[in-house]
């Protein structure tokens, strides 16, 4: 059995203890360095026997400064956001203004084009002669009713007064509606100028009161009526006022 060497045992024990102490010391130094980095210089700290930080106490000024810094950052961010929003709103307003101006210019151009086209169309229309519709020629019956109606239209164009009734009653009394009637027995006949036609007009009277546009024929029924009505209007105001020989 080998002998126990007390001196060697003590030496071995001493080396192990020194290794443990070295490891512990290194850990303590690392913890202390970390605590120093995290905790501000003004903060109070306490350590245990191993050198580790037990608690950290912050002052009211430090906390207030942190809050103020955060508030300043938030305010700065809010101001920046408002500035950006204002810039965007200003840009949108400018874009809208430009769009409105462009739309107004376009509308003005379109209106000007329409007005120019309307003027050109009016000018072309004025330059081109308008073809008048040919008036349909009025047709009258070849009888007493037709003769009176045609005579009335001619009288109206020449401002000669008279009515259908006034003409009709005098025609029936003077010639019974015969356009070839002639009076060979009265004073006019004895004087060589007998009364002729529907309204028994003597040749001198017919020539004086003949209306242009009608046949120059005392026996023509329409020419005879119009000349007699023209004479009656000059002497009596209208053929309607004649109720006997005139």
CSV table of C-alpha atoms in Angstrom, one decimal:
chain,number,residue,atom,x,y,z
A,1,UNK,CA,0.0,0.0,0.0
A,2,UNK,CA,1.4,3.4,-1.1
A,3,UNK,CA,2.1,6.0,1.5
A,4,UNK,CA,-0.1,9.1,1.9
A,5,UNK,CA,1.8,12.3,0.9
A,6,UNK,CA,0.2,15.1,2.9
A,7,UNK,CA,2.3,17.8,1.3
A,8,UNK,CA,1.2,16.8,-2.2
A,9,UNK,CA,-2.5,16.6,-1.1
A,10,UNK,CA,-2.4,20.2,0.3
A,11,UNK,CA,-0.8,21.4,-2.9
A,12,UNK,CA,-3.5,19.8,-5.1
A,13,UNK,CA,-6.3,21.2,-2.9
A,14,UNK,CA,-4.8,24.6,-3.0
A,15,UNK,CA,-4.7,24.5,-6.9
A,16,UNK,CA,-8.4,23.5,-7.2
A,17,UNK,CA,-9.4,26.2,-4.8
A,18,UNK,CA,-7.4,28.8,-6.7
A,19,UNK,CA,-9.1,27.7,-10.0
A,20,UNK,CA,-12.6,28.1,-8.4
A,21,UNK,CA,-11.7,31.5,-7.1
A,22,UNK,CA,-10.4,32.6,-10.5
A,23,UNK,CA,-13.5,31.5,-12.3
A,24,UNK,CA,-15.7,33.3,-9.7
A,25,UNK,CA,-13.7,36.4,-10.0
A,26,UNK,CA,-13.9,36.5,-13.7
A,27,UNK,CA,-17.7,36.1,-13.5
A,28,UNK,CA,-18.0,38.9,-11.0
A,29,UNK,CA,-15.9,41.2,-13.2
A,30,UNK,CA,-18.1,40.5,-16.3
A,31,UNK,CA,-21.3,41.2,-14.3
A,32,UNK,CA,-19.9,44.4,-13.0
A,33,UNK,CA,-18.9,45.6,-16.4
A,34,UNK,CA,-22.4,44.8,-17.7
A,35,UNK,CA,-24.0,46.7,-14.8
A,36,UNK,CA,-21.8,49.7,-15.4
A,37,UNK,CA,-22.8,49.8,-19.1
A,38,UNK,CA,-26.5,49.6,-18.5
A,39,UNK,CA,-26.8,51.8,-15.4
A,40,UNK,CA,-26.2,55.6,-15.8
A,41,UNK,CA,-23.5,57.2,-13.7
A,42,UNK,CA,-26.0,59.0,-11.5
A,43,UNK,CA,-27.9,55.8,-10.6
A,44,UNK,CA,-27.3,54.2,-7.3
A,45,UNK,CA,-26.3,50.5,-7.2
A,46,UNK,CA,-25.5,47.9,-4.5
A,47,UNK,CA,-23.6,44.6,-4.9
A,48,UNK,CA,-23.3,41.4,-3.0
A,49,UNK,CA,-20.1,39.8,-1.9
A,50,UNK,CA,-19.6,38.3,-5.4
A,51,UNK,CA,-19.6,41.8,-6.9
A,52,UNK,CA,-23.0,41.3,-8.8
A,53,UNK,CA,-25.5,44.2,-9.1
A,54,UNK,CA,-28.4,43.6,-6.7
A,55,UNK,CA,-30.7,46.7,-7.6
A,56,UNK,CA,-30.7,49.8,-9.7
A,57,UNK,CA,-32.4,53.0,-8.6
A,58,UNK,CA,-33.2,55.8,-11.2
A,59,UNK,CA,-33.6,59.4,-10.2
A,60,UNK,CA,-36.8,61.5,-11.0
A,61,UNK,CA,-34.8,63.8,-13.2
A,62,UNK,CA,-33.6,60.9,-15.4
A,63,UNK,CA,-37.2,59.6,-15.8
A,64,UNK,CA,-38.5,63.1,-16.6
A,65,UNK,CA,-35.7,63.6,-19.2
A,66,UNK,CA,-36.6,60.3,-20.9
A,67,UNK,CA,-40.3,61.2,-21.0
A,68,UNK,CA,-39.5,64.7,-22.4
A,69,UNK,CA,-37.3,63.1,-25.0
A,70,UNK,CA,-40.1,60.7,-26.1
A,71,UNK,CA,-42.6,63.6,-26.1
A,72,UNK,CA,-40.2,65.7,-28.2
A,73,UNK,CA,-39.8,62.9,-30.7
A,74,UNK,CA,-43.6,62.3,-30.9
A,75,UNK,CA,-44.2,66.1,-31.4
A,76,UNK,CA,-41.5,66.2,-34.1
A,77,UNK,CA,-43.1,63.2,-35.9
A,78,UNK,CA,-46.5,64.9,-35.7
A,79,UNK,CA,-45.2,68.1,-37.1
A,80,UNK,CA,-43.6,66.2,-39.9
A,81,UNK,CA,-46.8,64.3,-40.6
A,82,UNK,CA,-48.8,67.5,-40.7
A,83,UNK,CA,-46.3,69.1,-43.0
A,84,UNK,CA,-46.4,66.1,-45.4
A,85,UNK,CA,-50.3,66.2,-45.3
A,86,UNK,CA,-50.3,69.9,-46.0
A,87,UNK,CA,-47.9,69.5,-48.9
A,88,UNK,CA,-50.1,66.6,-50.3
A,89,UNK,CA,-53.2,68.7,-50.0
A,90,UNK,CA,-51.6,71.7,-51.7
A,91,UNK,CA,-50.4,69.4,-54.5
A,92,UNK,CA,-53.9,68.0,-54.9
A,93,UNK,CA,-55.4,71.5,-55.0
A,94,UNK,CA,-52.9,72.6,-57.7
A,95,UNK,CA,-53.7,69.4,-59.7
A,96,UNK,CA,-57.5,70.1,-59.4
A,97,UNK,CA,-57.0,73.7,-60.4
A,98,UNK,CA,-55.0,72.7,-63.4
A,99,UNK,CA,-57.7,70.1,-64.3
A,100,UNK,CA,-60.5,72.7,-63.9
A,101,UNK,CA,-58.6,75.2,-66.1
A,102,UNK,CA,-58.0,72.5,-68.8
A,103,UNK,CA,-61.7,71.6,-68.7
A,104,UNK,CA,-62.8,75.2,-68.9
A,105,UNK,CA,-60.5,75.8,-71.9
A,106,UNK,CA,-61.8,72.7,-73.6
A,107,UNK,CA,-65.4,73.7,-73.0
A,108,UNK,CA,-64.7,77.2,-74.3
A,109,UNK,CA,-63.0,75.8,-77.4
A,110,UNK,CA,-66.0,73.5,-78.1
A,111,UNK,CA,-68.4,76.4,-77.6
A,112,UNK,CA,-66.4,78.6,-80.0
A,113,UNK,CA,-66.3,75.8,-82.5
A,114,UNK,CA,-70.1,75.4,-82.3
A,115,UNK,CA,-70.7,79.1,-82.7
A,116,UNK,CA,-68.3,79.2,-85.7
A,117,UNK,CA,-70.0,76.3,-87.3
A,118,UNK,CA,-73.4,77.9,-86.7
A,119,UNK,CA,-72.2,81.2,-88.3
A,120,UNK,CA,-70.8,79.4,-91.3
A,121,UNK,CA,-74.0,77.4,-91.7
A,122,UNK,CA,-76.0,80.7,-91.5
A,123,UNK,CA,-73.7,82.3,-94.0
A,124,UNK,CA,-74.1,79.4,-96.4
A,125,UNK,CA,-77.8,79.5,-96.0
A,126,UNK,CA,-77.9,83.2,-96.6
A,127,UNK,CA,-75.8,82.9,-99.7
A,128,UNK,CA,-77.9,80.2,-101.2
A,129,UNK,CA,-81.2,81.5,-102.6
A,130,UNK,CA,-84.2,79.9,-101.1
A,131,UNK,CA,-86.5,78.4,-103.6
A,132,UNK,CA,-90.0,79.6,-103.2
A,133,UNK,CA,-92.7,77.1,-103.4
A,134,UNK,CA,-94.8,77.7,-106.4
A,135,UNK,CA,-98.3,78.7,-105.2
A,136,UNK,CA,-100.9,76.5,-106.6
A,137,UNK,CA,-103.1,78.4,-108.9
A,138,UNK,CA,-106.6,78.7,-107.6
A,139,UNK,CA,-109.2,77.3,-109.8
A,140,UNK,CA,-112.7,78.9,-110.0
A,141,UNK,CA,-115.8,77.4,-111.3
A,142,UNK,CA,-117.0,78.8,-114.7
A,143,UNK,CA,-120.3,80.0,-113.3
A,144,UNK,CA,-121.8,82.9,-111.5
A,145,UNK,CA,-120.5,81.7,-108.1
A,146,UNK,CA,-117.0,81.1,-109.5
A,147,UNK,CA,-117.0,84.5,-111.3
A,148,UNK,CA,-118.0,86.4,-108.1
A,149,UNK,CA,-115.3,84.5,-106.0
A,150,UNK,CA,-112.6,85.2,-108.4
A,151,UNK,CA,-113.6,88.9,-108.7
A,152,UNK,CA,-113.6,89.2,-104.8
A,153,UNK,CA,-109.9,87.9,-104.7
A,154,UNK,CA,-108.9,90.4,-107.3
A,155,UNK,CA,-110.8,93.2,-105.5
A,156,UNK,CA,-109.0,92.2,-102.2
A,157,UNK,CA,-105.6,92.5,-103.9
A,158,UNK,CA,-106.5,96.0,-105.2
A,159,UNK,CA,-108.2,97.3,-102.0
A,160,UNK,CA,-111.6,97.5,-103.6
A,161,UNK,CA,-114.4,97.0,-101.0
A,162,UNK,CA,-117.4,94.7,-101.6
A,163,UNK,CA,-119.0,91.5,-100.4
A,164,UNK,CA,-120.3,88.4,-102.1
A,165,UNK,CA,-123.9,89.4,-101.1
A,166,UNK,CA,-123.4,92.9,-102.5
A,167,UNK,CA,-122.2,91.7,-105.8
A,168,UNK,CA,-124.7,88.9,-106.2
A,169,UNK,CA,-127.8,91.0,-105.5
A,170,UNK,CA,-126.8,93.7,-108.0
A,171,UNK,CA,-125.9,91.1,-110.7
A,172,UNK,CA,-129.2,89.4,-110.4
A,173,UNK,CA,-131.1,92.8,-110.6
A,174,UNK,CA,-129.0,94.1,-113.6
A,175,UNK,CA,-128.6,91.0,-115.8
A,176,UNK,CA,-130.1,88.0,-114.1
A,177,UNK,CA,-126.5,86.5,-114.2
A,178,UNK,CA,-126.1,86.7,-118.0
A,179,UNK,CA,-122.6,88.0,-118.9
A,180,UNK,CA,-123.7,88.8,-122.4
A,181,UNK,CA,-126.7,90.9,-121.4
A,182,UNK,CA,-127.1,94.3,-123.1
A,183,UNK,CA,-129.6,97.1,-122.6
A,184,UNK,CA,-130.8,98.5,-125.9
A,185,UNK,CA,-133.7,100.7,-124.7
A,186,UNK,CA,-132.6,103.0,-121.8
A,187,UNK,CA,-131.1,106.5,-122.1
A,188,UNK,CA,-127.6,105.1,-122.5
A,189,UNK,CA,-128.7,103.0,-125.4
A,190,UNK,CA,-130.4,106.0,-127.1
A,191,UNK,CA,-127.1,107.9,-126.6
A,192,UNK,CA,-125.2,105.1,-128.3
A,193,UNK,CA,-123.4,103.7,-125.3
A,194,UNK,CA,-125.7,100.8,-124.1
A,195,UNK,CA,-125.0,99.1,-120.7
A,196,UNK,CA,-123.4,95.7,-121.0
A,197,UNK,CA,-122.4,92.6,-119.0
A,198,UNK,CA,-123.3,91.2,-115.6
A,199,UNK,CA,-123.4,94.6,-113.9
A,200,UNK,CA,-124.6,96.6,-117.0
A,201,UNK,CA,-121.5,98.9,-117.2
A,202,UNK,CA,-121.3,101.4,-120.1
A,203,UNK,CA,-118.1,101.3,-122.2
A,204,UNK,CA,-116.7,104.6,-121.0
A,205,UNK,CA,-117.1,103.6,-117.3
A,206,UNK,CA,-115.5,100.2,-118.0
A,207,UNK,CA,-112.5,101.8,-119.7
A,208,UNK,CA,-112.1,104.3,-116.8
A,209,UNK,CA,-112.4,101.8,-114.0
A,210,UNK,CA,-110.9,98.7,-115.6
A,211,UNK,CA,-108.5,96.9,-113.2
A,212,UNK,CA,-105.2,95.9,-114.6
A,213,UNK,CA,-104.7,92.1,-114.7
A,214,UNK,CA,-108.2,91.4,-115.9
A,215,UNK,CA,-109.2,91.0,-119.6
A,216,UNK,CA,-109.9,94.3,-121.3
A,217,UNK,CA,-113.3,92.9,-122.4
A,218,UNK,CA,-116.5,94.4,-121.1
A,219,UNK,CA,-118.3,91.1,-121.6
A,220,UNK,CA,-115.8,89.1,-119.6
A,221,UNK,CA,-117.7,88.3,-116.4
A,222,UNK,CA,-114.8,88.8,-113.9
A,223,UNK,CA,-113.5,92.0,-115.6
A,224,UNK,CA,-117.0,93.4,-115.7
A,225,UNK,CA,-117.6,92.7,-112.0
A,226,UNK,CA,-114.3,94.2,-110.9
A,227,UNK,CA,-114.7,97.3,-113.0
A,228,UNK,CA,-118.2,97.9,-111.8
A,229,UNK,CA,-117.2,97.4,-108.1
A,230,UNK,CA,-114.3,99.8,-108.6
A,231,UNK,CA,-116.7,102.4,-110.0
A,232,UNK,CA,-119.2,101.8,-107.2
A,233,UNK,CA,-116.5,102.2,-104.5
A,234,UNK,CA,-115.4,105.5,-106.0
A,235,UNK,CA,-119.0,106.9,-106.2
A,236,UNK,CA,-120.9,105.1,-103.4
A,237,UNK,CA,-118.2,103.8,-101.1
A,238,UNK,CA,-118.9,100.1,-101.9
A,239,UNK,CA,-121.0,98.0,-104.2
A,240,UNK,CA,-122.8,96.9,-101.1
A,241,UNK,CA,-124.4,100.4,-100.9
A,242,UNK,CA,-126.0,100.1,-104.4
A,243,UNK,CA,-129.6,98.9,-104.3
A,244,UNK,CA,-130.9,100.3,-107.7
A,245,UNK,CA,-129.7,101.5,-111.0
A,246,UNK,CA,-126.4,103.3,-110.7
